Tab-separated table of C-alpha atoms in Angstrom:
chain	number	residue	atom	x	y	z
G	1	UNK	CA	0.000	0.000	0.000
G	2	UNK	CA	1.750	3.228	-0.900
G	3	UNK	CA	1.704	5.824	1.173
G	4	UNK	CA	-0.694	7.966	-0.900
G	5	UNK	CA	-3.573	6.001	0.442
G	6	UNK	CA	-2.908	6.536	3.862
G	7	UNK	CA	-2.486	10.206	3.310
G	8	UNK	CA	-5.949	9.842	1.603
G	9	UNK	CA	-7.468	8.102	4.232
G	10	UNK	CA	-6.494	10.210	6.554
G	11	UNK	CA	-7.223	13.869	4.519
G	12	UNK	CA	-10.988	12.396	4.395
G	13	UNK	CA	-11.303	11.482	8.015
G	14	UNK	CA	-9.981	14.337	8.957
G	15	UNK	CA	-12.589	16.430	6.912
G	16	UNK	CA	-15.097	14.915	9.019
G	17	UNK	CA	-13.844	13.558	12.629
G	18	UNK	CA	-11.703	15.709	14.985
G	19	UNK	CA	-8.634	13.197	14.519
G	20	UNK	CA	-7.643	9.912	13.384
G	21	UNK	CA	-4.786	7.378	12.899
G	22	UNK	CA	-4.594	5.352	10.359
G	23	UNK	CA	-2.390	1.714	11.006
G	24	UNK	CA	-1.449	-0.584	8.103
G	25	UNK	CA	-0.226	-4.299	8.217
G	26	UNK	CA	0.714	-6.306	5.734
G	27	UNK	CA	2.008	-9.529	6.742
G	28	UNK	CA	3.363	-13.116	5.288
G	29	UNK	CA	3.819	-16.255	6.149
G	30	UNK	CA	5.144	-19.263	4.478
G	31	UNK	CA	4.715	-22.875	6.986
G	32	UNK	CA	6.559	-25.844	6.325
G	33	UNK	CA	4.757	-28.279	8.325
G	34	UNK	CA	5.632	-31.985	8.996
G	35	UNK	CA	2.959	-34.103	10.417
G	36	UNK	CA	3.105	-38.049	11.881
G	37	UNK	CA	6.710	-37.667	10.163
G	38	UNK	CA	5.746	-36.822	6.712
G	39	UNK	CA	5.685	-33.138	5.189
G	40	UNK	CA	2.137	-32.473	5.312
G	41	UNK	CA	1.815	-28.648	3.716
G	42	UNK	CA	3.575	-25.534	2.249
G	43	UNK	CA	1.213	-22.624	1.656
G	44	UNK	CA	2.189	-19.234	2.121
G	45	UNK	CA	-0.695	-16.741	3.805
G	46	UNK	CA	-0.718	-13.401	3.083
G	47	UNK	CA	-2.612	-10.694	4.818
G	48	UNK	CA	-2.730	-6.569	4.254
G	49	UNK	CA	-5.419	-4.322	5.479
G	50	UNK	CA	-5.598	-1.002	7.081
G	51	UNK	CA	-7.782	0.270	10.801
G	52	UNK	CA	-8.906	3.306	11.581
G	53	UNK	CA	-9.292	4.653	14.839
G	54	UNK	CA	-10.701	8.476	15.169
G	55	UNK	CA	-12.143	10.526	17.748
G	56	UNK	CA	-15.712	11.958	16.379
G	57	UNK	CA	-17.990	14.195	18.591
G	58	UNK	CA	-15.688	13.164	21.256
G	59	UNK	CA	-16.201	9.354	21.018
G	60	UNK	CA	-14.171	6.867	19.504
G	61	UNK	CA	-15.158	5.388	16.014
G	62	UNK	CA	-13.684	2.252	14.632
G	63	UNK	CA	-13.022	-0.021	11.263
G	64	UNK	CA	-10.835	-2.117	9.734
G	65	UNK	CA	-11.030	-3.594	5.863
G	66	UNK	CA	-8.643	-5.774	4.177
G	67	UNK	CA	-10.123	-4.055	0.429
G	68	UNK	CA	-8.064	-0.895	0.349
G	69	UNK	CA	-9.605	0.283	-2.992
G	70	UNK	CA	-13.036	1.389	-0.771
G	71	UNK	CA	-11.359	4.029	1.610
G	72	UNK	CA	-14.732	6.123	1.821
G	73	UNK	CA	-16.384	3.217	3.136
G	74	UNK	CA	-14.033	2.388	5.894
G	75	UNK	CA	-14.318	6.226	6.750
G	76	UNK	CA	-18.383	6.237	6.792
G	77	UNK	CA	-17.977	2.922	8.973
G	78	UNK	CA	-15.557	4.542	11.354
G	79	UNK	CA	-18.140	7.613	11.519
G	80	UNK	CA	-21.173	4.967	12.199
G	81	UNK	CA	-19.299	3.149	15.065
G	82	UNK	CA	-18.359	6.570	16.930
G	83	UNK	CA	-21.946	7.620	17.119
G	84	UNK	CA	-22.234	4.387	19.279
G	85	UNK	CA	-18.399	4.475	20.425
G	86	UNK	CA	-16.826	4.706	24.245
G	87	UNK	CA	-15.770	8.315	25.013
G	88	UNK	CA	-12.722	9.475	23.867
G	89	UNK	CA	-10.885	9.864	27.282
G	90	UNK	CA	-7.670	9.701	25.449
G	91	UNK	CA	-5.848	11.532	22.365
G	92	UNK	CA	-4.255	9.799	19.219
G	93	UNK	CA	-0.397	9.894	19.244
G	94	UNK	CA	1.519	13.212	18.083
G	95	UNK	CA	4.483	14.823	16.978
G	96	UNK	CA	6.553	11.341	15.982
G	97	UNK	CA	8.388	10.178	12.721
G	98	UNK	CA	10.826	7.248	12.691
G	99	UNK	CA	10.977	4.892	9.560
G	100	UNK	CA	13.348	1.700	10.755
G	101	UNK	CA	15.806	0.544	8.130
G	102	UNK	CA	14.960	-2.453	6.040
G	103	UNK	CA	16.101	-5.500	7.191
G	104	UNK	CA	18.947	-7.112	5.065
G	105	UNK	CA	18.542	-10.889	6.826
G	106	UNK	CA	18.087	-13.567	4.185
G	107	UNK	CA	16.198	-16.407	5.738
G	108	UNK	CA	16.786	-20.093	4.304
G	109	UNK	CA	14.456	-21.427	1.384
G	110	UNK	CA	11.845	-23.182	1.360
G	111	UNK	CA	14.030	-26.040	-0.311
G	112	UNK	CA	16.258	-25.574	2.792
G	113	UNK	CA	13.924	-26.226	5.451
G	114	UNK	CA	12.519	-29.117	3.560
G	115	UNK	CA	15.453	-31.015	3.923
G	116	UNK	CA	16.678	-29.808	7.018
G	117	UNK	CA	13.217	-31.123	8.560
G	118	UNK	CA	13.195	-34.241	7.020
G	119	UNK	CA	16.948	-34.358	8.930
G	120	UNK	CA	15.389	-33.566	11.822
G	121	UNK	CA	12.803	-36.575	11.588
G	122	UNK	CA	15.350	-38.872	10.606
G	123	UNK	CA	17.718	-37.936	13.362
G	124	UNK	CA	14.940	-38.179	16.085
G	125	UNK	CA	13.907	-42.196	14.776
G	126	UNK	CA	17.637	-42.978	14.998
G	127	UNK	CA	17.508	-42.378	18.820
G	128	UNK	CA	13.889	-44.129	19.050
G	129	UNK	CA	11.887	-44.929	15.813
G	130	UNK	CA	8.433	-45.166	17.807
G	131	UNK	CA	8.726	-41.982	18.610
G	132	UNK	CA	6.162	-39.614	16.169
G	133	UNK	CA	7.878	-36.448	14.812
G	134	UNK	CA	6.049	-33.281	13.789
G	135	UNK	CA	8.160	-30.343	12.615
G	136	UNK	CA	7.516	-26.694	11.665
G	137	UNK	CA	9.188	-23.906	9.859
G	138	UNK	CA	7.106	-20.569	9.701
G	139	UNK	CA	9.307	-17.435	7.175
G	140	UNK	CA	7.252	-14.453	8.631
G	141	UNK	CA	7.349	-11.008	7.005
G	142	UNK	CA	5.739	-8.120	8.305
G	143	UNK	CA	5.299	-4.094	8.087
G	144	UNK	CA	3.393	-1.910	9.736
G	145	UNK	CA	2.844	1.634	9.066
G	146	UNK	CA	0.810	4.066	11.198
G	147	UNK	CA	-0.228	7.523	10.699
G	148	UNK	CA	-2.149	10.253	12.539
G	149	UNK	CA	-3.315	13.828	11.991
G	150	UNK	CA	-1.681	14.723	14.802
G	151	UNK	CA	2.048	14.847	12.618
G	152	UNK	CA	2.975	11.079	13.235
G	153	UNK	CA	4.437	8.880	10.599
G	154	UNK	CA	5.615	5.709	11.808
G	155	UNK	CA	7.548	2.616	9.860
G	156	UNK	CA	8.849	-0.742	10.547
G	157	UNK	CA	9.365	-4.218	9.141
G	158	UNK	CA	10.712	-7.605	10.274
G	159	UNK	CA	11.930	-10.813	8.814
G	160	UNK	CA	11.838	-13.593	11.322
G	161	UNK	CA	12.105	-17.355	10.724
G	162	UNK	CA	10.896	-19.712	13.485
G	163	UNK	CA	11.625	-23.821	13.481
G	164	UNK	CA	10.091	-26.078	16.222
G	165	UNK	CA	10.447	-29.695	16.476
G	166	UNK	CA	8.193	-31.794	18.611
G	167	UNK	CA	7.542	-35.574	19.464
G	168	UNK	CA	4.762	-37.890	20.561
G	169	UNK	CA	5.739	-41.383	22.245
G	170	UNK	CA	2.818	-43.874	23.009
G	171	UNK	CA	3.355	-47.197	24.785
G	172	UNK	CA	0.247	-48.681	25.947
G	173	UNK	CA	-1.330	-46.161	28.315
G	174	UNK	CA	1.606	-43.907	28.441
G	175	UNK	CA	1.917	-40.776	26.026
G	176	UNK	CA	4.607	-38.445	26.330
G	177	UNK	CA	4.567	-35.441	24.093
G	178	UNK	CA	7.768	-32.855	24.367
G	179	UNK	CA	9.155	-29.860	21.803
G	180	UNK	CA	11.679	-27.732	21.205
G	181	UNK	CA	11.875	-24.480	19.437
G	182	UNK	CA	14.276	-21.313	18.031
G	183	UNK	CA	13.361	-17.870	16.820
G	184	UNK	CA	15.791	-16.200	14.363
G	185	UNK	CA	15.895	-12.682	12.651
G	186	UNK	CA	19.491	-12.483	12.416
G	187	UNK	CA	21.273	-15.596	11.644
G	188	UNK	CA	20.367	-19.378	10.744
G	189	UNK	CA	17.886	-21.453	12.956
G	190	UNK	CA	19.948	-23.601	15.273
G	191	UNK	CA	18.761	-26.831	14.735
G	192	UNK	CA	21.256	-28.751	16.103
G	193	UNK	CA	20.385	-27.475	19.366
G	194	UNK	CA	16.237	-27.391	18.645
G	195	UNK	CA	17.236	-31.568	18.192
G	196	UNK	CA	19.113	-31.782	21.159
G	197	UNK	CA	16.827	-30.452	23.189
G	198	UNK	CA	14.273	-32.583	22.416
G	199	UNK	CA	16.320	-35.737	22.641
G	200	UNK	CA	17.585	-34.642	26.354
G	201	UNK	CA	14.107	-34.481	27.458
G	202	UNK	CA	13.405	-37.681	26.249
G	203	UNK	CA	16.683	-39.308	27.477
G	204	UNK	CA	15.690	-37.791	31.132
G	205	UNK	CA	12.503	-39.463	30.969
G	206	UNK	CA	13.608	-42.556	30.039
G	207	UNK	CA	13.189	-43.594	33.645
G	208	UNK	CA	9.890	-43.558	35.283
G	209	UNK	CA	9.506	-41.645	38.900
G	210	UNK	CA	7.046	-40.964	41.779
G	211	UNK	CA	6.868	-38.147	44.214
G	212	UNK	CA	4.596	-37.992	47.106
G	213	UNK	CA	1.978	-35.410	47.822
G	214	UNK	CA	3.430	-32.345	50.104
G	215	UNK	CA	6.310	-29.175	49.805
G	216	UNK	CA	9.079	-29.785	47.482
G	217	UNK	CA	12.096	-27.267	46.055
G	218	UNK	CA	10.950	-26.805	42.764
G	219	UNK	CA	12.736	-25.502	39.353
G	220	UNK	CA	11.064	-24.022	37.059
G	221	UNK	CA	13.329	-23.832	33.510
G	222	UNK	CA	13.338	-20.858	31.423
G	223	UNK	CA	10.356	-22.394	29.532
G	224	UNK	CA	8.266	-23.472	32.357
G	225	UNK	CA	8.567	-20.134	33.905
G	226	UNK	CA	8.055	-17.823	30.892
G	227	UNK	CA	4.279	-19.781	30.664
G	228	UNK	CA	3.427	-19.963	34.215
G	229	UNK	CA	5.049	-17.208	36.403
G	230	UNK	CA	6.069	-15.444	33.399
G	231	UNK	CA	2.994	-15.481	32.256
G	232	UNK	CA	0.965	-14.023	35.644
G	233	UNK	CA	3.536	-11.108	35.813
G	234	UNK	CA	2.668	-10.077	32.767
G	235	UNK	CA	-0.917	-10.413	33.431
G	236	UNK	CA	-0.459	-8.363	37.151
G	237	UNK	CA	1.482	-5.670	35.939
G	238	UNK	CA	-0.710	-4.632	32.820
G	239	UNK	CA	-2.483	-0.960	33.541
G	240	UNK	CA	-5.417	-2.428	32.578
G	241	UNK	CA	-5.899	-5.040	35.495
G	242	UNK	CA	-4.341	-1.762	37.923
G	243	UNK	CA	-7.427	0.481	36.633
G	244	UNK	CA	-10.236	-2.588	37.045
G	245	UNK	CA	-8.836	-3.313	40.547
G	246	UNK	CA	-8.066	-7.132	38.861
G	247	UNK	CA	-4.360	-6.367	39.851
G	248	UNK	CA	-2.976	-7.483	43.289
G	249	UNK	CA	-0.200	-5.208	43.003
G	250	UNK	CA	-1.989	-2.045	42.159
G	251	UNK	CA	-1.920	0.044	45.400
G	252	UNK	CA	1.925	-1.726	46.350
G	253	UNK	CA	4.257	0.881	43.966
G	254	UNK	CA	7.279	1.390	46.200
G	255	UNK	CA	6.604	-1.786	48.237
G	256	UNK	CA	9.082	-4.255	48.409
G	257	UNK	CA	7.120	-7.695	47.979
G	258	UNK	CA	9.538	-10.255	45.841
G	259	UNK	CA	13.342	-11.070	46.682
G	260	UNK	CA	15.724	-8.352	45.906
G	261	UNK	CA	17.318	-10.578	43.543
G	262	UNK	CA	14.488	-10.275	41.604
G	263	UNK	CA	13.824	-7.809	38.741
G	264	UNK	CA	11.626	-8.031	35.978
G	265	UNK	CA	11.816	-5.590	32.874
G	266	UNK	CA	10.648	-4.646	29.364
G	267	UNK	CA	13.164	-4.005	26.817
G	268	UNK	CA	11.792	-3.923	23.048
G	269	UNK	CA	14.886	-3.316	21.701
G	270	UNK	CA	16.413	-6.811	22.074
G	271	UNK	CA	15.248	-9.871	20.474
G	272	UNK	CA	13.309	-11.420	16.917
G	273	UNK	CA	10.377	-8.946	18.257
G	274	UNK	CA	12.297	-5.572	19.208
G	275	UNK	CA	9.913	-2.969	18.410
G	276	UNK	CA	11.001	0.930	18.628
G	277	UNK	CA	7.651	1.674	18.634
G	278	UNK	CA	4.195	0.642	19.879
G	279	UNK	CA	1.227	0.357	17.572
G	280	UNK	CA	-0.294	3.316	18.468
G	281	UNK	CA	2.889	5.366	17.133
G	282	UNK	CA	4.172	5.891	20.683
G	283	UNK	CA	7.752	4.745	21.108
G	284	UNK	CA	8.516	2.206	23.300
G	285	UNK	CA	11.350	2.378	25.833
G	286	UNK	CA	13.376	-0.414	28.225
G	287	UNK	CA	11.304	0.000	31.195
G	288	UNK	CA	11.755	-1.443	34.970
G	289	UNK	CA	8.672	-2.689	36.459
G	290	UNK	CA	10.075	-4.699	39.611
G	291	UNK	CA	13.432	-3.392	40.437
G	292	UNK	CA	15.300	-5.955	42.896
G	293	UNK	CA	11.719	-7.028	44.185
G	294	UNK	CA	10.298	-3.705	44.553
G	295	UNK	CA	7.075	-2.108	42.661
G	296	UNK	CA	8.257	0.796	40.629
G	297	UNK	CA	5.305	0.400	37.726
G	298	UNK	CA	3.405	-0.948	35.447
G	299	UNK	CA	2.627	-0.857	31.535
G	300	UNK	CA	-0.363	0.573	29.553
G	301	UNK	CA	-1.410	1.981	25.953
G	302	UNK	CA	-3.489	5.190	25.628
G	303	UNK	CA	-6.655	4.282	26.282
G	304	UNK	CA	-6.144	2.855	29.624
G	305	UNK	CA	-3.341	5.308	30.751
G	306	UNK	CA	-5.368	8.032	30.157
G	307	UNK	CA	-7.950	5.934	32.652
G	308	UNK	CA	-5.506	5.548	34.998
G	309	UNK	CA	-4.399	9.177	35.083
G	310	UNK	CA	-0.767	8.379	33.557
G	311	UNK	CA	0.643	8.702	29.920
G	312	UNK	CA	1.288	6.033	28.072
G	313	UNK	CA	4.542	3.695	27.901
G	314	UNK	CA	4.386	2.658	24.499
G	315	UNK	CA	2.739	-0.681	25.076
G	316	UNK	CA	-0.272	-0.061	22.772
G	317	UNK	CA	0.081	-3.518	20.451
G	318	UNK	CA	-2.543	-5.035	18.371
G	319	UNK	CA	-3.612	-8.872	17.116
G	320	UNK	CA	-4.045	-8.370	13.331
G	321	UNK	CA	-6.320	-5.601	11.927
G	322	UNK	CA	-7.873	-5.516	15.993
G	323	UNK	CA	-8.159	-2.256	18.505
G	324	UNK	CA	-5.077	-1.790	20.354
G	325	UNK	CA	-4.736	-2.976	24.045
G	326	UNK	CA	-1.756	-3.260	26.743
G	327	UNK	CA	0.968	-5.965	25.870
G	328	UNK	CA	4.098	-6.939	26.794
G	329	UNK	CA	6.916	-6.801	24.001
G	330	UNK	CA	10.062	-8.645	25.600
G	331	UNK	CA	9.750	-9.609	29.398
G	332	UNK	CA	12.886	-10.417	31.013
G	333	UNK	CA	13.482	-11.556	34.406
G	334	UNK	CA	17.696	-10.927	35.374
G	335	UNK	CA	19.939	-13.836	35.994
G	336	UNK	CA	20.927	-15.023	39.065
G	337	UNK	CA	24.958	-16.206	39.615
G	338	UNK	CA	24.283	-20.293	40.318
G	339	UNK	CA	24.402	-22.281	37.025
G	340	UNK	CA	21.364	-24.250	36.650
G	341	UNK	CA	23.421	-27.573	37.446
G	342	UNK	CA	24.424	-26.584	40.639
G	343	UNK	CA	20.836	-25.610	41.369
G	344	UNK	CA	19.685	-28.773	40.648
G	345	UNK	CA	22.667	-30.176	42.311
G	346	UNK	CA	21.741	-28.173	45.507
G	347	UNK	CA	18.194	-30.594	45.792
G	348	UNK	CA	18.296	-33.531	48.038
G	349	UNK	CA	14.673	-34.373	46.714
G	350	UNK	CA	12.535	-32.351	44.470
G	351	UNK	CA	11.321	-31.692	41.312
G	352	UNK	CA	11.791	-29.939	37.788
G	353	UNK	CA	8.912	-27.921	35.734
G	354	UNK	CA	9.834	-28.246	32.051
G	355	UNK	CA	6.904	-28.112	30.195
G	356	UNK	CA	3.155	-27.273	31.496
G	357	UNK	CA	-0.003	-27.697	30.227
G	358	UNK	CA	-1.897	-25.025	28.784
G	359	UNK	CA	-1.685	-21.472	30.987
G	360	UNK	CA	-2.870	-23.731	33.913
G	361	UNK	CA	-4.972	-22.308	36.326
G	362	UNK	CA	-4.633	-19.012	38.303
G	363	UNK	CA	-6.338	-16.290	40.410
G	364	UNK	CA	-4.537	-13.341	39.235
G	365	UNK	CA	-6.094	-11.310	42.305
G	366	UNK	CA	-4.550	-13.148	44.884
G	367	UNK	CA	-0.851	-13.973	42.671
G	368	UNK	CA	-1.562	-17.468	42.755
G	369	UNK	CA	-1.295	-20.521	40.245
G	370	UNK	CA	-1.560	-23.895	39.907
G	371	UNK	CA	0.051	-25.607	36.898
G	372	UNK	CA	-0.508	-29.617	35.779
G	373	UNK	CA	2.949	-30.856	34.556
G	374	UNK	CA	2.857	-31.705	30.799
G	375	UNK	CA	6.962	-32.308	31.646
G	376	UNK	CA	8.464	-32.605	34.717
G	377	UNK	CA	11.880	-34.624	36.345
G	378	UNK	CA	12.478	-36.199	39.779
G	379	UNK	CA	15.180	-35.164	41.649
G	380	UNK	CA	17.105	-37.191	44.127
G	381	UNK	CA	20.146	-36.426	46.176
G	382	UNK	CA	21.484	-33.702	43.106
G	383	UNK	CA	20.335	-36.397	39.903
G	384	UNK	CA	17.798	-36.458	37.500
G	385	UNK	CA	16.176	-39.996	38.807
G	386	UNK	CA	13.033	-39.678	36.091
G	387	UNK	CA	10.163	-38.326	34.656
G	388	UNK	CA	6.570	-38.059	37.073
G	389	UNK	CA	3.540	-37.790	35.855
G	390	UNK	CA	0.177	-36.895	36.849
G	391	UNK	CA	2.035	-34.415	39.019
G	392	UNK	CA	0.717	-30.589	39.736
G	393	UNK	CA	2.518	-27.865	41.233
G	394	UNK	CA	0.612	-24.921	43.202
G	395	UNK	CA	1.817	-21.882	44.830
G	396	UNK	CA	1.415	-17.834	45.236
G	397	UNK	CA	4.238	-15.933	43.537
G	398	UNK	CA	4.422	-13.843	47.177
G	399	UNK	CA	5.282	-17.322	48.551
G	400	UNK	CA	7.960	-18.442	45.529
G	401	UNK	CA	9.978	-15.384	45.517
G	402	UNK	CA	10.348	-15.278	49.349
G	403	UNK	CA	11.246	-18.627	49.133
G	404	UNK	CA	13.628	-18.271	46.377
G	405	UNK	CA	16.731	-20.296	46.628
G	406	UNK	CA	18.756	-18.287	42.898
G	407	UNK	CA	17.702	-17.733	39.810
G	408	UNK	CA	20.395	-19.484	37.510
G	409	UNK	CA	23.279	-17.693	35.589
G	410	UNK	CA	22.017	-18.695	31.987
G	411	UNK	CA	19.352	-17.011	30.759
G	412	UNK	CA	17.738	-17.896	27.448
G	413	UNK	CA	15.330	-16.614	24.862
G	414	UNK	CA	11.792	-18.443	24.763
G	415	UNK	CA	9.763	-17.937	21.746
G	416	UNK	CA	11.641	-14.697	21.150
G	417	UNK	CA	9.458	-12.608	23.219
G	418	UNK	CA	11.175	-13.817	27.038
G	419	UNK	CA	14.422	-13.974	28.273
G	420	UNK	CA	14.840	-15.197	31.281
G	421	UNK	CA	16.573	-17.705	33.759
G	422	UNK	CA	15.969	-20.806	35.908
G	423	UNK	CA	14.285	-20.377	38.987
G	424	UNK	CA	14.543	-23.076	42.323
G	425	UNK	CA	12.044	-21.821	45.173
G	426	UNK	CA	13.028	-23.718	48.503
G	427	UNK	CA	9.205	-24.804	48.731
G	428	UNK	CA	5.925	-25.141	46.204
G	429	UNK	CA	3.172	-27.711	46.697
G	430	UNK	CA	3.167	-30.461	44.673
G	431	UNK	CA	0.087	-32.923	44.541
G	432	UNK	CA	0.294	-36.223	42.604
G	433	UNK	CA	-1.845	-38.823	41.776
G	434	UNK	CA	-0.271	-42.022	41.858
């Protein structure tokens, strides 16, 4: 879409609306998926379509439209939808150009992955042929523009290419599913490790193991804890659960309620997903929300800054052609200075959290979760003895950080949008049904 249209969009709403933004996406994505260890599909999607957001008789109109030859009907639609539309208790983004350079990474072929999954497949059945292999590539493109009358002109795009491997093993009533996965927008997948990975969970659960019901140490990995703890942080922090009094941190600023080794920060400059700025034009900055396990703030977009009386921090980000709302970029959570060995090391009898399933279970307002363990090792006397199963673990993160034993010294990327450590906490509950 050149930028013509935008400017056209825009010139009309603004003949009839007090202001508007205009936001553009065009996206692209080509899968390579392997299925029951066969390659099952290549299709590349493609989407592009513009939203408009404007502020008309002081309420807030929206549309969105994938046909960008029909710009007066997205304006008449965004006209309609204000005369029914929240009140505007927030302006549009102002005063902010950046365009981001283009991207020179070349990702691998189609050809390329293609082979390199059938590798994959082939390397997995030589350490256990019952085990059933599925394996996906995704080559993503993407640019967004966004506009506003308000003397914004905003520009990015991104090349990322994503491979995860994962594996199903039946035998008789036992199923045992574990993945593996890498995020690249700068160099070649590493599959080597994504395979490695996946065989070292499956060479750890080789062994079956039991644990009783009570209070264990527990480690979460990097993984574990992105989904779980990572996961309600993200959730508790928001400006949006602050302003609908969902948050239980939301009258605690300055309090010091976690471990002071403990700090948890934004930074959308780092990572497959750095973004310098939000999708509401507002630029986004490396932010400290729990600074060595004290309260200092949380994140929000426009609309629910201006609710909670604070301006926004550039966390404005959107699913598709959809409204914006408060979202996280990059979460990381700092490294601690024990390497996850000696952590594990460190357990006379315990338990690791690699995978989970789902989001599990939580009640944001009181910080608590319970997780059921898609994953999860037996430790004995400083060894990996096994996997369990039918094993859940339950706690408050109030509880887990005061009884946090280190966070580990390694650190890694999950999904590209977490980086973050190991975690042992001297006591969770775990419940199992033998």
């Amino acid at each position: 879409m050149s930028d013509s249209t935008i400017e056209q969009i825009l010139k009309l709403a603004s003949g009839r609306a007090d202001s508007a933004e205009v936001y553009y996406l065009s996206s692209q994505d080509t899968p390579i998926e392997f299925e029951n260890n066969r390659l099952k599909s290549l299709q590349t999607k493609a989407l592009q379509g513009v939203a408009l957001r404007l502020i008309y008789k002081g309420k807030i109109g929206f549309a969105s439209s994938t046909d960008l030859t029909r710009v007066e009907d997205l304006v008449d639609a965004a006209i309609q939808t204000a005369e029914i539309g929240d009140a505007a208790e927030f302006e549009l983004a102002s005063n902010f150009h950046l365009t981001t350079p283009e991207t020179t990474y070349i990702p691998p072929t189609t050809a390329e992955l293609v082979e390199n999954g059938k590798n994959l497949i082939e390397e997995v059945h030589a350490y256990n042929p019952d085990i059933i292999v599925d394996v996906g590539f995704h080559v993503r493109s993407g640019r967004v523009k966004i506009a506003t009358t308000q003397d914004v002109y905003a520009e990015r795009s991104s090349q990322i290419v994503s491979g995860t491997i994962s594996g199903n093993l039946v035998q008789g009533e036992d199923f045992m599913q574990a993945y593996s996965y890498d995020v690249a927008c700068d160099r070649p997948l590493d599959t080597n490790n994504i395979l490695q990975t996946l065989l070292e969970k499956y060479r750890l659960a080789e062994n079956a193991a039991s644990i009783s019901s009570g209070s264990y140490p527990v480690l979460f990995t990097p993984n574990a804890a992105a989904s779980t703890l990572g996961g309600l942080f993200d959730t508790i922090l928001s400006g949006q659960a602050v302003v609908q009094k969902a948050s239980p941190l939301a009258d605690k600023i300055g309090e010091t309620l976690f471990d002071e080794r403990f700090t948890f920060l934004e930074d959308p400059t780092l990572g497959p997903y750095a973004r310098p700025f939000d999708d509401e034009g507002t630029p986004t900055t490396r932010k400290v929300l729990i600074d060595k396990g004290t309260v200092t703030g949380f994140y929000w977009d426009r609309r629910w800054a201006a609710r909670g009386g604070v301006e926004s921090t550039g966390n404005g980000f959107r699913g598709g052609l959809s409204r914006p709302g408060p979202d996280l970029t990059n979460f990381c959570i700092l490294p601690g200075n024990t390497p996850t060995q000696e952590l594990i090391a460190s357990m006379d009898e315990g338990l690791i959290v690699e995978q989970v399933l789902g989001a599990g279970q939580s009640n944001q307002l009181a910080g608590e979760f319970s997780v059921n363990l898609a994953l999860g090792y037996k430790v004995e006397k400083g060894k990996i003895v096994g996997r369990v199963k039918n094993t859940m673990v339950a706690g408050s993160i109030f509880e887990a950080f005061k009884n946090l034993v280190d966070l580990s010294s390694e650190s890694e990327w999950v999904g590209g949008g977490a980086y973050l450590p190991s975690m042992l906490f001297r006591q969770l509950g775990v419940a199992s049904r033998q």
